[in-house]
Amino acid sequence: MKTGMLAADAIYDQYTNDEDISDKQIVQYEEDFRQSWVYKELHAVRNVHPSHKYGVPFFFAYSFLDSFLFKGRTPWTFHNSKTDAEKTLPASQCKPIEYPKPDGELSFDILTNLTRSGTNHNHDQPSHLRIRPEKADVPKNTSYQVYGAPETRFCPAKVYEYVTDEQGQNPSLVINAQNCVHCKTCDIKTPENYIQWTVPEGGGGPSYENM
């Protein structure tokens, strides 16, 4: 919420100084962010997640020391050498997981949960989930063939599905953007990062009324 407020302030300040900001970067936002308490909190725990790549025991030990003893004041910073998309393994190297069926009491099917999220997008608006033009062949030739279409499983709203012909060949990706709950996993985890998540029209998305 704080970063959203900072972004709004930076955009307003830029707009009052320059009427046309459509093709300009709001550089003031990053400066304001670095001077805020949000940056201080995030900077203090910057090494917690990257330390996981050295193994679970090291992760727990280091996270405890860094969080409670050093409090993020260490002079080093761990970096991830690969993106999440690059860490996705081919389907041939993975063992299929058989999940238990929803019991209707503690666990529910995806469409039931989707209905309860109150997600809605106008059906006539442009899709905010777009395949990058230079990656147009990735869904069919790479994601489906090599990785087993992981986007059809990690998406919590059944946004992505593949349809084939009568012989089960020629897979084609179908994007049900109106179901999107804005988790942005697809923008991070799809093979070769072929999905570009853009901001939908105002008012669209989940509406968790009972939270």
PDB file of C-alpha atoms in Angstrom:
ATOM      1  CA  MET A   1       0.000   0.000   0.000  1.00  0.00           C
ATOM      2  CA  LYS A   2       2.812   2.401   0.853  1.00  0.00           C
ATOM      3  CA  THR A   3       4.571   1.834  -2.479  1.00  0.00           C
ATOM      4  CA  GLY A   4       1.281   2.471  -4.264  1.00  0.00           C
ATOM      5  CA  MET A   5       0.952   5.776  -2.423  1.00  0.00           C
ATOM      6  CA  LEU A   6       4.512   6.700  -3.374  1.00  0.00           C
ATOM      7  CA  ALA A   7       3.799   5.859  -7.015  1.00  0.00           C
ATOM      8  CA  ALA A   8       0.649   7.988  -7.021  1.00  0.00           C
ATOM      9  CA  ASP A   9       2.492  10.939  -5.493  1.00  0.00           C
ATOM     10  CA  ALA A  10       5.345  10.639  -8.007  1.00  0.00           C
ATOM     11  CA  ILE A  11       2.951  10.454 -10.962  1.00  0.00           C
ATOM     12  CA  TYR A  12       1.001  13.459  -9.695  1.00  0.00           C
ATOM     13  CA  ASP A  13       4.147  15.505  -9.196  1.00  0.00           C
ATOM     14  CA  GLN A  14       5.382  14.602 -12.670  1.00  0.00           C
ATOM     15  CA  TYR A  15       2.025  15.392 -14.255  1.00  0.00           C
ATOM     16  CA  THR A  16       1.802  18.816 -12.617  1.00  0.00           C
ATOM     17  CA  ASN A  17       5.196  19.675 -14.079  1.00  0.00           C
ATOM     18  CA  ASP A  18       4.700  18.099 -17.490  1.00  0.00           C
ATOM     19  CA  GLU A  19       1.298  17.584 -19.116  1.00  0.00           C
ATOM     20  CA  ASP A  20       2.454  14.749 -21.383  1.00  0.00           C
ATOM     21  CA  ILE A  21       3.967  11.867 -19.380  1.00  0.00           C
ATOM     22  CA  SER A  22       2.774   9.010 -21.590  1.00  0.00           C
ATOM     23  CA  ASP A  23       6.260   8.141 -22.840  1.00  0.00           C
ATOM     24  CA  LYS A  24       8.315   9.114 -19.807  1.00  0.00           C
ATOM     25  CA  GLN A  25       9.642   7.184 -16.837  1.00  0.00           C
ATOM     26  CA  ILE A  26       8.722   8.378 -13.367  1.00  0.00           C
ATOM     27  CA  VAL A  27      12.244   8.352 -11.950  1.00  0.00           C
ATOM     28  CA  GLN A  28      11.139  10.175  -8.810  1.00  0.00           C
ATOM     29  CA  TYR A  29       9.286   7.032  -7.692  1.00  0.00           C
ATOM     30  CA  GLU A  30      12.478   5.000  -7.245  1.00  0.00           C
ATOM     31  CA  GLU A  31      14.132   7.819  -5.337  1.00  0.00           C
ATOM     32  CA  ASP A  32      11.138   8.183  -3.024  1.00  0.00           C
ATOM     33  CA  PHE A  33      10.996   4.413  -2.539  1.00  0.00           C
ATOM     34  CA  ARG A  34      14.649   4.220  -1.496  1.00  0.00           C
ATOM     35  CA  GLN A  35      14.063   6.917   1.084  1.00  0.00           C
ATOM     36  CA  SER A  36      10.983   5.225   2.573  1.00  0.00           C
ATOM     37  CA  TRP A  37      10.657   2.779   5.457  1.00  0.00           C
ATOM     38  CA  VAL A  38       9.549   0.102   2.971  1.00  0.00           C
ATOM     39  CA  TYR A  39      12.984   0.020   1.368  1.00  0.00           C
ATOM     40  CA  LYS A  40      14.687  -0.208   4.764  1.00  0.00           C
ATOM     41  CA  GLU A  41      12.552  -3.198   5.743  1.00  0.00           C
ATOM     42  CA  LEU A  42      13.067  -5.009   2.449  1.00  0.00           C
ATOM     43  CA  HIS A  43      16.784  -4.260   2.366  1.00  0.00           C
ATOM     44  CA  ALA A  44      17.193  -5.799   5.813  1.00  0.00           C
ATOM     45  CA  VAL A  45      15.844  -9.168   4.613  1.00  0.00           C
ATOM     46  CA  ARG A  46      17.313  -9.099   1.090  1.00  0.00           C
ATOM     47  CA  ASN A  47      19.451 -12.189   1.714  1.00  0.00           C
ATOM     48  CA  VAL A  48      16.791 -14.418   3.274  1.00  0.00           C
ATOM     49  CA  HIS A  49      15.194 -15.792   0.119  1.00  0.00           C
ATOM     50  CA  PRO A  50      18.408 -16.097  -1.956  1.00  0.00           C
ATOM     51  CA  SER A  51      20.045 -18.072   0.874  1.00  0.00           C
ATOM     52  CA  HIS A  52      17.622 -20.909   0.177  1.00  0.00           C
ATOM     53  CA  LYS A  53      19.678 -21.969  -2.849  1.00  0.00           C
ATOM     54  CA  TYR A  54      22.432 -23.206  -0.501  1.00  0.00           C
ATOM     55  CA  GLY A  55      20.133 -25.795   1.068  1.00  0.00           C
ATOM     56  CA  VAL A  56      17.415 -25.878   3.694  1.00  0.00           C
ATOM     57  CA  PRO A  57      19.723 -26.189   6.768  1.00  0.00           C
ATOM     58  CA  PHE A  58      21.804 -23.202   5.658  1.00  0.00           C
ATOM     59  CA  PHE A  59      18.634 -21.274   4.821  1.00  0.00           C
ATOM     60  CA  PHE A  60      17.193 -21.657   8.329  1.00  0.00           C
ATOM     61  CA  ALA A  61      20.494 -21.015  10.101  1.00  0.00           C
ATOM     62  CA  TYR A  62      21.428 -17.997   8.014  1.00  0.00           C
ATOM     63  CA  SER A  63      17.931 -16.515   8.069  1.00  0.00           C
ATOM     64  CA  PHE A  64      17.913 -16.650  11.869  1.00  0.00           C
ATOM     65  CA  LEU A  65      21.330 -15.018  12.183  1.00  0.00           C
ATOM     66  CA  ASP A  66      20.684 -12.392   9.533  1.00  0.00           C
ATOM     67  CA  SER A  67      17.230 -11.470  10.836  1.00  0.00           C
ATOM     68  CA  PHE A  68      17.826 -11.460  14.587  1.00  0.00           C
ATOM     69  CA  LEU A  69      21.564 -10.936  15.042  1.00  0.00           C
ATOM     70  CA  PHE A  70      22.841  -8.940  12.073  1.00  0.00           C
ATOM     71  CA  LYS A  71      19.427  -7.418  11.296  1.00  0.00           C
ATOM     72  CA  GLY A  72      20.333  -7.079   7.623  1.00  0.00           C
ATOM     73  CA  ARG A  73      23.470  -5.042   8.225  1.00  0.00           C
ATOM     74  CA  THR A  74      25.767  -7.578   6.530  1.00  0.00           C
ATOM     75  CA  PRO A  75      28.105  -6.049   3.922  1.00  0.00           C
ATOM     76  CA  TRP A  76      27.256  -8.686   1.317  1.00  0.00           C
ATOM     77  CA  THR A  77      24.216  -9.433  -0.809  1.00  0.00           C
ATOM     78  CA  PHE A  78      23.289 -12.822  -2.253  1.00  0.00           C
ATOM     79  CA  HIS A  79      22.139 -12.764  -5.852  1.00  0.00           C
ATOM     80  CA  ASN A  80      20.103 -15.211  -7.896  1.00  0.00           C
ATOM     81  CA  SER A  81      22.008 -16.143 -11.028  1.00  0.00           C
ATOM     82  CA  LYS A  82      18.887 -17.398 -12.838  1.00  0.00           C
ATOM     83  CA  THR A  83      15.334 -16.181 -13.176  1.00  0.00           C
ATOM     84  CA  ASP A  84      12.457 -18.311 -11.902  1.00  0.00           C
ATOM     85  CA  ALA A  85      11.529 -19.069 -15.511  1.00  0.00           C
ATOM     86  CA  GLU A  86      15.020 -20.449 -16.167  1.00  0.00           C
ATOM     87  CA  LYS A  87      14.781 -22.730 -13.129  1.00  0.00           C
ATOM     88  CA  THR A  88      11.736 -24.578 -14.445  1.00  0.00           C
ATOM     89  CA  LEU A  89      12.720 -28.166 -15.214  1.00  0.00           C
ATOM     90  CA  PRO A  90      11.638 -30.087 -18.326  1.00  0.00           C
ATOM     91  CA  ALA A  91       8.750 -32.473 -17.777  1.00  0.00           C
ATOM     92  CA  SER A  92      11.050 -35.456 -18.431  1.00  0.00           C
ATOM     93  CA  GLN A  93      12.999 -34.608 -15.269  1.00  0.00           C
ATOM     94  CA  CYS A  94       9.942 -34.338 -13.034  1.00  0.00           C
ATOM     95  CA  LYS A  95       7.683 -36.886 -11.398  1.00  0.00           C
ATOM     96  CA  PRO A  96       3.955 -36.286 -11.938  1.00  0.00           C
ATOM     97  CA  ILE A  97       2.081 -35.356  -8.769  1.00  0.00           C
ATOM     98  CA  GLU A  98      -1.312 -36.916  -8.145  1.00  0.00           C
ATOM     99  CA  TYR A  99      -3.258 -34.466  -6.012  1.00  0.00           C
ATOM    100  CA  PRO A 100      -6.263 -35.712  -4.010  1.00  0.00           C
ATOM    101  CA  LYS A 101      -9.648 -34.608  -5.250  1.00  0.00           C
ATOM    102  CA  PRO A 102     -11.278 -31.677  -3.425  1.00  0.00           C
ATOM    103  CA  ASP A 103     -13.481 -32.844  -0.569  1.00  0.00           C
ATOM    104  CA  GLY A 104     -15.850 -29.871  -0.710  1.00  0.00           C
ATOM    105  CA  GLU A 105     -15.273 -29.076   2.962  1.00  0.00           C
ATOM    106  CA  LEU A 106     -11.655 -28.025   3.426  1.00  0.00           C
ATOM    107  CA  SER A 107     -10.533 -28.138  -0.189  1.00  0.00           C
ATOM    108  CA  PHE A 108     -12.433 -27.010  -3.261  1.00  0.00           C
ATOM    109  CA  ASP A 109     -12.096 -27.143  -7.023  1.00  0.00           C
ATOM    110  CA  ILE A 110     -10.543 -24.238  -8.895  1.00  0.00           C
ATOM    111  CA  LEU A 111     -13.765 -22.885 -10.405  1.00  0.00           C
ATOM    112  CA  THR A 112     -15.493 -22.810  -7.007  1.00  0.00           C
ATOM    113  CA  ASN A 113     -12.623 -20.852  -5.498  1.00  0.00           C
ATOM    114  CA  LEU A 114     -12.564 -18.584  -8.530  1.00  0.00           C
ATOM    115  CA  THR A 115     -16.240 -17.759  -8.061  1.00  0.00           C
ATOM    116  CA  ARG A 116     -15.651 -16.887  -4.423  1.00  0.00           C
ATOM    117  CA  SER A 117     -12.835 -14.519  -5.367  1.00  0.00           C
ATOM    118  CA  GLY A 118     -15.332 -12.257  -7.118  1.00  0.00           C
ATOM    119  CA  THR A 119     -12.997 -11.922 -10.090  1.00  0.00           C
ATOM    120  CA  ASN A 120     -14.396  -9.968 -12.995  1.00  0.00           C
ATOM    121  CA  HIS A 121     -13.064  -8.283 -16.119  1.00  0.00           C
ATOM    122  CA  ASN A 122     -15.102  -6.703 -18.871  1.00  0.00           C
ATOM    123  CA  HIS A 123     -15.174  -9.248 -21.677  1.00  0.00           C
ATOM    124  CA  ASP A 124     -14.784  -6.612 -24.390  1.00  0.00           C
ATOM    125  CA  GLN A 125     -11.537  -5.145 -23.047  1.00  0.00           C
ATOM    126  CA  PRO A 126      -8.161  -6.077 -24.580  1.00  0.00           C
ATOM    127  CA  SER A 127      -6.486  -9.002 -22.850  1.00  0.00           C
ATOM    128  CA  HIS A 128      -3.993  -7.841 -20.252  1.00  0.00           C
ATOM    129  CA  LEU A 129      -2.141 -11.165 -20.589  1.00  0.00           C
ATOM    130  CA  ARG A 130      -0.127 -11.011 -23.774  1.00  0.00           C
ATOM    131  CA  ILE A 131       2.298 -13.335 -25.497  1.00  0.00           C
ATOM    132  CA  ARG A 132       5.499 -11.475 -26.261  1.00  0.00           C
ATOM    133  CA  PRO A 133       5.717 -11.174 -30.085  1.00  0.00           C
ATOM    134  CA  GLU A 134       9.229 -12.609 -30.226  1.00  0.00           C
ATOM    135  CA  LYS A 135       8.051 -15.602 -28.144  1.00  0.00           C
ATOM    136  CA  ALA A 136       4.978 -16.466 -30.202  1.00  0.00           C
ATOM    137  CA  ASP A 137       6.127 -20.048 -30.867  1.00  0.00           C
ATOM    138  CA  VAL A 138       7.125 -20.817 -27.266  1.00  0.00           C
ATOM    139  CA  PRO A 139       3.707 -22.004 -25.968  1.00  0.00           C
ATOM    140  CA  LYS A 140       3.271 -24.674 -28.657  1.00  0.00           C
ATOM    141  CA  ASN A 141       6.868 -25.742 -29.307  1.00  0.00           C
ATOM    142  CA  THR A 142       8.513 -25.290 -25.916  1.00  0.00           C
ATOM    143  CA  SER A 143       6.074 -24.968 -23.036  1.00  0.00           C
ATOM    144  CA  TYR A 144       3.722 -27.717 -24.207  1.00  0.00           C
ATOM    145  CA  GLN A 145       6.234 -30.067 -25.814  1.00  0.00           C
ATOM    146  CA  VAL A 146       9.208 -29.752 -23.439  1.00  0.00           C
ATOM    147  CA  TYR A 147       7.817 -28.589 -20.099  1.00  0.00           C
ATOM    148  CA  GLY A 148       4.406 -30.231 -20.159  1.00  0.00           C
ATOM    149  CA  ALA A 149       2.449 -26.950 -20.121  1.00  0.00           C
ATOM    150  CA  PRO A 150       3.188 -25.882 -16.523  1.00  0.00           C
ATOM    151  CA  GLU A 151       1.036 -22.754 -16.886  1.00  0.00           C
ATOM    152  CA  THR A 152      -2.057 -24.966 -16.937  1.00  0.00           C
ATOM    153  CA  ARG A 153      -1.157 -26.180 -13.429  1.00  0.00           C
ATOM    154  CA  PHE A 154       0.441 -23.300 -11.558  1.00  0.00           C
ATOM    155  CA  CYS A 155      -2.279 -20.821 -12.550  1.00  0.00           C
ATOM    156  CA  PRO A 156      -4.853 -20.784  -9.705  1.00  0.00           C
ATOM    157  CA  ALA A 157      -7.690 -19.606 -11.967  1.00  0.00           C
ATOM    158  CA  LYS A 158      -7.581 -21.818 -15.089  1.00  0.00           C
ATOM    159  CA  VAL A 159      -6.524 -18.878 -17.221  1.00  0.00           C
ATOM    160  CA  TYR A 160      -4.338 -21.038 -19.466  1.00  0.00           C
ATOM    161  CA  GLU A 161      -5.441 -24.137 -21.336  1.00  0.00           C
ATOM    162  CA  TYR A 162      -4.400 -25.935 -24.500  1.00  0.00           C
ATOM    163  CA  VAL A 163      -6.794 -27.291 -27.086  1.00  0.00           C
ATOM    164  CA  THR A 164      -5.780 -29.885 -29.669  1.00  0.00           C
ATOM    165  CA  ASP A 165      -7.312 -31.355 -32.806  1.00  0.00           C
ATOM    166  CA  GLU A 166      -9.210 -34.670 -32.897  1.00  0.00           C
ATOM    167  CA  GLN A 167      -5.931 -36.584 -33.054  1.00  0.00           C
ATOM    168  CA  GLY A 168      -4.561 -34.805 -29.999  1.00  0.00           C
ATOM    169  CA  GLN A 169      -2.054 -32.876 -32.112  1.00  0.00           C
ATOM    170  CA  ASN A 170      -1.407 -29.220 -32.947  1.00  0.00           C
ATOM    171  CA  PRO A 171      -1.847 -27.754 -29.450  1.00  0.00           C
ATOM    172  CA  SER A 172      -3.054 -24.180 -29.339  1.00  0.00           C
ATOM    173  CA  LEU A 173      -2.946 -21.975 -26.245  1.00  0.00           C
ATOM    174  CA  VAL A 174      -6.180 -20.385 -25.063  1.00  0.00           C
ATOM    175  CA  ILE A 175      -5.911 -17.488 -22.583  1.00  0.00           C
ATOM    176  CA  ASN A 176      -9.018 -16.903 -20.434  1.00  0.00           C
ATOM    177  CA  ALA A 177      -7.896 -13.498 -19.213  1.00  0.00           C
ATOM    178  CA  GLN A 178     -11.254 -12.750 -17.606  1.00  0.00           C
ATOM    179  CA  ASN A 179     -10.465 -15.383 -14.934  1.00  0.00           C
ATOM    180  CA  CYS A 180      -7.179 -13.771 -13.857  1.00  0.00           C
ATOM    181  CA  VAL A 181      -6.792 -13.128 -10.104  1.00  0.00           C
ATOM    182  CA  HIS A 182      -3.662 -11.016 -10.643  1.00  0.00           C
ATOM    183  CA  CYS A 183      -1.179 -13.320  -8.925  1.00  0.00           C
ATOM    184  CA  LYS A 184       1.339 -12.619 -11.751  1.00  0.00           C
ATOM    185  CA  THR A 185       2.872 -16.109 -11.541  1.00  0.00           C
ATOM    186  CA  CYS A 186       2.670 -16.409 -15.324  1.00  0.00           C
ATOM    187  CA  ASP A 187       4.760 -13.272 -15.736  1.00  0.00           C
ATOM    188  CA  ILE A 188       7.492 -14.878 -13.654  1.00  0.00           C
ATOM    189  CA  LYS A 189       7.374 -18.629 -14.240  1.00  0.00           C
ATOM    190  CA  THR A 190       6.290 -19.399 -17.811  1.00  0.00           C
ATOM    191  CA  PRO A 191       9.054 -21.051 -19.899  1.00  0.00           C
ATOM    192  CA  GLU A 192      11.260 -18.397 -21.488  1.00  0.00           C
ATOM    193  CA  ASN A 193       9.051 -15.810 -19.766  1.00  0.00           C
ATOM    194  CA  TYR A 194       6.772 -15.656 -22.789  1.00  0.00           C
ATOM    195  CA  ILE A 195       3.828 -13.964 -21.015  1.00  0.00           C
ATOM    196  CA  GLN A 196       3.792 -10.213 -20.513  1.00  0.00           C
ATOM    197  CA  TRP A 197       1.442  -9.207 -17.708  1.00  0.00           C
ATOM    198  CA  THR A 198       0.033  -5.732 -18.271  1.00  0.00           C
ATOM    199  CA  VAL A 199      -2.343  -3.651 -16.174  1.00  0.00           C
ATOM    200  CA  PRO A 200      -6.005  -4.351 -17.027  1.00  0.00           C
ATOM    201  CA  GLU A 201      -8.664  -1.705 -17.290  1.00  0.00           C
ATOM    202  CA  GLY A 202      -9.595  -0.038 -14.016  1.00  0.00           C
ATOM    203  CA  GLY A 203     -11.871  -1.965 -11.690  1.00  0.00           C
ATOM    204  CA  GLY A 204     -11.078  -5.400 -13.125  1.00  0.00           C
ATOM    205  CA  GLY A 205      -9.748  -8.262 -11.071  1.00  0.00           C
ATOM    206  CA  PRO A 206     -10.554 -10.075  -7.833  1.00  0.00           C
ATOM    207  CA  SER A 207     -12.870  -8.611  -5.212  1.00  0.00           C
ATOM    208  CA  TYR A 208     -12.501 -10.371  -1.882  1.00  0.00           C
ATOM    209  CA  GLU A 209     -15.553  -8.897  -0.193  1.00  0.00           C
ATOM    210  CA  ASN A 210     -15.384 -11.053   2.945  1.00  0.00           C
ATOM    211  CA  MET A 211     -11.742 -10.368   3.812  1.00  0.00           C
TER     212      MET A 211
END
